[in-house]
mmCIF file of C-alpha atoms in Angstrom:
data_model
loop_
_atom_site.group_PDB
_atom_site.id
_atom_site.type_symbol
_atom_site.label_atom_id
_atom_site.label_comp_id
_atom_site.label_asym_id
_atom_site.label_seq_id
_atom_site.Cartn_x
_atom_site.Cartn_y
_atom_site.Cartn_z
ATOM 1 C CA MET A 17 17.171 -16.241 32.402
ATOM 2 C CA SER A 18 15.130 -17.965 35.053
ATOM 3 C CA GLY A 19 12.711 -20.792 34.503
ATOM 4 C CA THR A 20 9.665 -19.048 35.968
ATOM 5 C CA ILE A 21 6.616 -18.428 33.836
ATOM 6 C CA LEU A 22 4.924 -15.117 34.334
ATOM 7 C CA PRO A 23 1.121 -14.920 34.235
ATOM 8 C CA VAL A 24 -0.424 -13.557 31.074
ATOM 9 C CA PRO A 25 -2.001 -10.172 31.744
ATOM 10 C CA THR A 26 -5.726 -10.110 31.197
ATOM 11 C CA VAL A 27 -7.227 -7.638 28.818
ATOM 12 C CA PRO A 28 -10.588 -6.156 29.773
ATOM 13 C CA THR A 29 -13.289 -7.267 27.407
ATOM 14 C CA ALA A 30 -14.778 -4.593 25.219
ATOM 15 C CA GLN A 31 -18.470 -3.947 25.199
ATOM 16 C CA ALA A 32 -20.338 -5.196 22.186
ATOM 17 C CA PRO A 33 -20.781 -2.424 19.629
ATOM 18 C CA LYS A 34 -24.254 -1.058 19.118
ATOM 19 C CA LEU A 35 -25.529 -2.233 15.773
ATOM 20 C CA MET A 36 -28.394 0.194 15.422
ATOM 21 C CA PRO A 37 -28.226 3.916 16.104
ATOM 22 C CA THR A 38 -30.414 5.139 18.933
ATOM 23 C CA THR A 39 -31.302 8.632 17.740
ATOM 24 C CA ALA A 40 -32.247 10.237 14.464
ATOM 25 C CA GLY A 41 -29.006 12.236 14.522
ATOM 26 C CA SER A 42 -26.894 9.117 14.854
ATOM 27 C CA ALA A 43 -28.912 7.464 12.066
ATOM 28 C CA ALA A 44 -28.092 10.409 9.822
ATOM 29 C CA ALA A 45 -24.408 10.250 10.776
ATOM 30 C CA THR A 46 -24.358 6.510 10.115
ATOM 31 C CA ALA A 47 -26.030 7.044 6.738
ATOM 32 C CA ASP A 48 -23.457 9.725 5.871
ATOM 33 C CA LYS A 49 -20.566 7.420 6.745
ATOM 34 C CA PHE A 50 -22.043 4.526 4.787
ATOM 35 C CA GLU A 51 -22.631 6.664 1.715
ATOM 36 C CA SER A 52 -19.043 7.960 1.891
ATOM 37 C CA MET A 53 -17.781 4.384 2.052
ATOM 38 C CA ALA A 54 -19.944 3.413 -0.920
ATOM 39 C CA ILE A 55 -18.648 6.330 -2.994
ATOM 40 C CA ALA A 56 -15.067 5.441 -2.043
ATOM 41 C CA ALA A 57 -15.696 1.865 -3.181
ATOM 42 C CA PHE A 58 -16.791 3.206 -6.583
ATOM 43 C CA LEU A 59 -13.775 5.513 -6.838
ATOM 44 C CA LYS A 60 -11.082 2.914 -6.009
ATOM 45 C CA PRO A 61 -11.216 1.120 -9.396
ATOM 46 C CA ILE A 62 -11.127 4.481 -11.193
ATOM 47 C CA PHE A 63 -7.957 5.493 -9.387
ATOM 48 C CA ALA A 64 -6.457 2.033 -9.904
ATOM 49 C CA THR A 65 -6.701 2.417 -13.693
ATOM 50 C CA MET A 66 -5.724 6.095 -13.935
ATOM 51 C CA GLY A 67 -2.238 6.730 -15.281
ATOM 52 C CA LYS A 68 0.897 5.665 -13.523
ATOM 53 C CA ALA A 69 2.438 7.329 -10.508
ATOM 54 C CA ASP A 70 5.854 6.737 -12.068
ATOM 55 C CA ALA A 71 5.045 8.947 -15.067
ATOM 56 C CA PRO A 72 6.758 12.314 -15.428
ATOM 57 C CA PHE A 73 5.312 14.819 -12.968
ATOM 58 C CA GLY A 74 3.660 11.960 -11.083
ATOM 59 C CA GLY A 75 3.869 11.503 -7.353
ATOM 60 C CA GLY A 76 6.062 8.419 -7.555
ATOM 61 C CA SER A 77 5.732 5.693 -4.960
ATOM 62 C CA VAL A 78 4.528 8.156 -2.332
ATOM 63 C CA GLU A 79 1.418 8.844 -4.387
ATOM 64 C CA LYS A 80 0.461 5.178 -4.138
ATOM 65 C CA HIS A 81 0.647 5.341 -0.336
ATOM 66 C CA PHE A 82 -1.489 8.468 0.002
ATOM 67 C CA GLN A 83 -4.069 7.511 -2.641
ATOM 68 C CA PRO A 84 -6.533 5.974 -0.116
ATOM 69 C CA PHE A 85 -6.577 9.265 1.812
ATOM 70 C CA LEU A 86 -7.319 11.175 -1.388
ATOM 71 C CA ILE A 87 -10.108 8.755 -2.312
ATOM 72 C CA ASP A 88 -11.684 9.104 1.149
ATOM 73 C CA ALA A 89 -11.473 12.908 0.990
ATOM 74 C CA ILE A 90 -13.113 12.978 -2.450
ATOM 75 C CA ALA A 91 -15.825 10.542 -1.273
ATOM 76 C CA LYS A 92 -16.609 12.667 1.802
ATOM 77 C CA SER A 93 -16.725 15.791 -0.349
ATOM 78 C CA MET A 94 -19.105 14.140 -2.823
ATOM 79 C CA GLU A 95 -21.306 12.883 0.011
ATOM 80 C CA ALA A 96 -21.458 16.375 1.557
ATOM 81 C CA ARG A 97 -22.752 17.719 -1.776
ATOM 82 C CA GLY A 98 -25.571 15.203 -2.065
ATOM 83 C CA GLY A 99 -23.735 12.004 -2.871
ATOM 84 C CA LEU A 100 -25.497 9.205 -4.690
ATOM 85 C CA GLY A 101 -28.854 9.686 -2.988
ATOM 86 C CA LEU A 102 -28.465 6.701 -0.676
ATOM 87 C CA LYS A 103 -28.866 8.629 2.582
ATOM 88 C CA PRO A 104 -32.702 8.704 2.706
ATOM 89 C CA MET A 105 -32.925 4.970 2.025
ATOM 90 C CA ILE A 106 -30.297 4.136 4.645
ATOM 91 C CA GLU A 107 -31.951 6.373 7.256
ATOM 92 C CA SER A 108 -35.346 4.786 6.645
ATOM 93 C CA ALA A 109 -33.835 1.309 6.909
ATOM 94 C CA LEU A 110 -32.184 2.233 10.205
ATOM 95 C CA ALA A 111 -35.392 3.797 11.518
ATOM 96 C CA THR A 112 -37.556 0.710 11.004
ATOM 97 C CA PRO A 113 -38.774 -0.709 14.302
ATOM 98 C CA LYS A 114 -37.171 -3.870 15.607
ATOM 99 C CA ALA A 115 -40.524 -5.692 15.502
ATOM 100 C CA ALA A 116 -40.566 -5.418 11.724
ATOM 101 C CA SER A 117 -36.989 -6.616 11.458
ATOM 102 C CA SER A 118 -37.650 -9.623 13.697
ATOM 103 C CA SER A 119 -40.564 -10.834 11.584
ATOM 104 C CA ALA A 120 -40.113 -13.805 9.295
ATOM 105 C CA PRO A 121 -37.891 -13.101 6.306
ATOM 106 C CA PRO A 122 -39.590 -12.997 2.915
ATOM 107 C CA LYS A 123 -39.688 -16.268 1.046
ATOM 108 C CA LEU A 124 -37.554 -16.476 -2.044
ATOM 109 C CA THR A 125 -38.830 -18.329 -5.071
ATOM 110 C CA MET A 126 -36.729 -19.526 -7.928
ATOM 111 C CA HIS A 127 -37.982 -20.014 -11.458
ATOM 112 C CA ALA A 128 -36.226 -22.359 -13.816
ATOM 113 C CA THR A 129 -35.520 -21.002 -17.257
ATOM 114 C CA THR A 130 -34.435 -22.647 -20.427
ATOM 115 C CA PRO A 131 -31.397 -21.438 -22.403
ATOM 116 C CA THR A 132 -33.731 -19.369 -24.569
ATOM 117 C CA GLY A 133 -34.944 -17.467 -21.489
ATOM 118 C CA THR A 134 -38.491 -18.873 -21.415
ATOM 119 C CA THR A 135 -39.927 -20.785 -18.496
ATOM 120 C CA PRO A 136 -40.577 -24.477 -19.094
#
């Protein structure tokens, strides 16, 4: 083994991802993907508490490895049949002009309450 140090190869930098879709079709596709992810997030705890994979006629340890694929497939199927109704809200949020999104954020106000729930 020689004592020479080889140069580290450079990796081309990736372009920054586009945060907002540019067309109505891509807004709809983005809304579909987001709704599928939201449904999958709701399904994960259900599958985590359902029976054991080690039970008779269960899938064993392999079932645990393929469960995320099953959850994603069920979520996509539910989304294709109407989902949770999030798509219109997501599309409208993505379609808002940048001028409205760059305006000052709304001010938040906090109200102190007493332990009984009434304001002082």
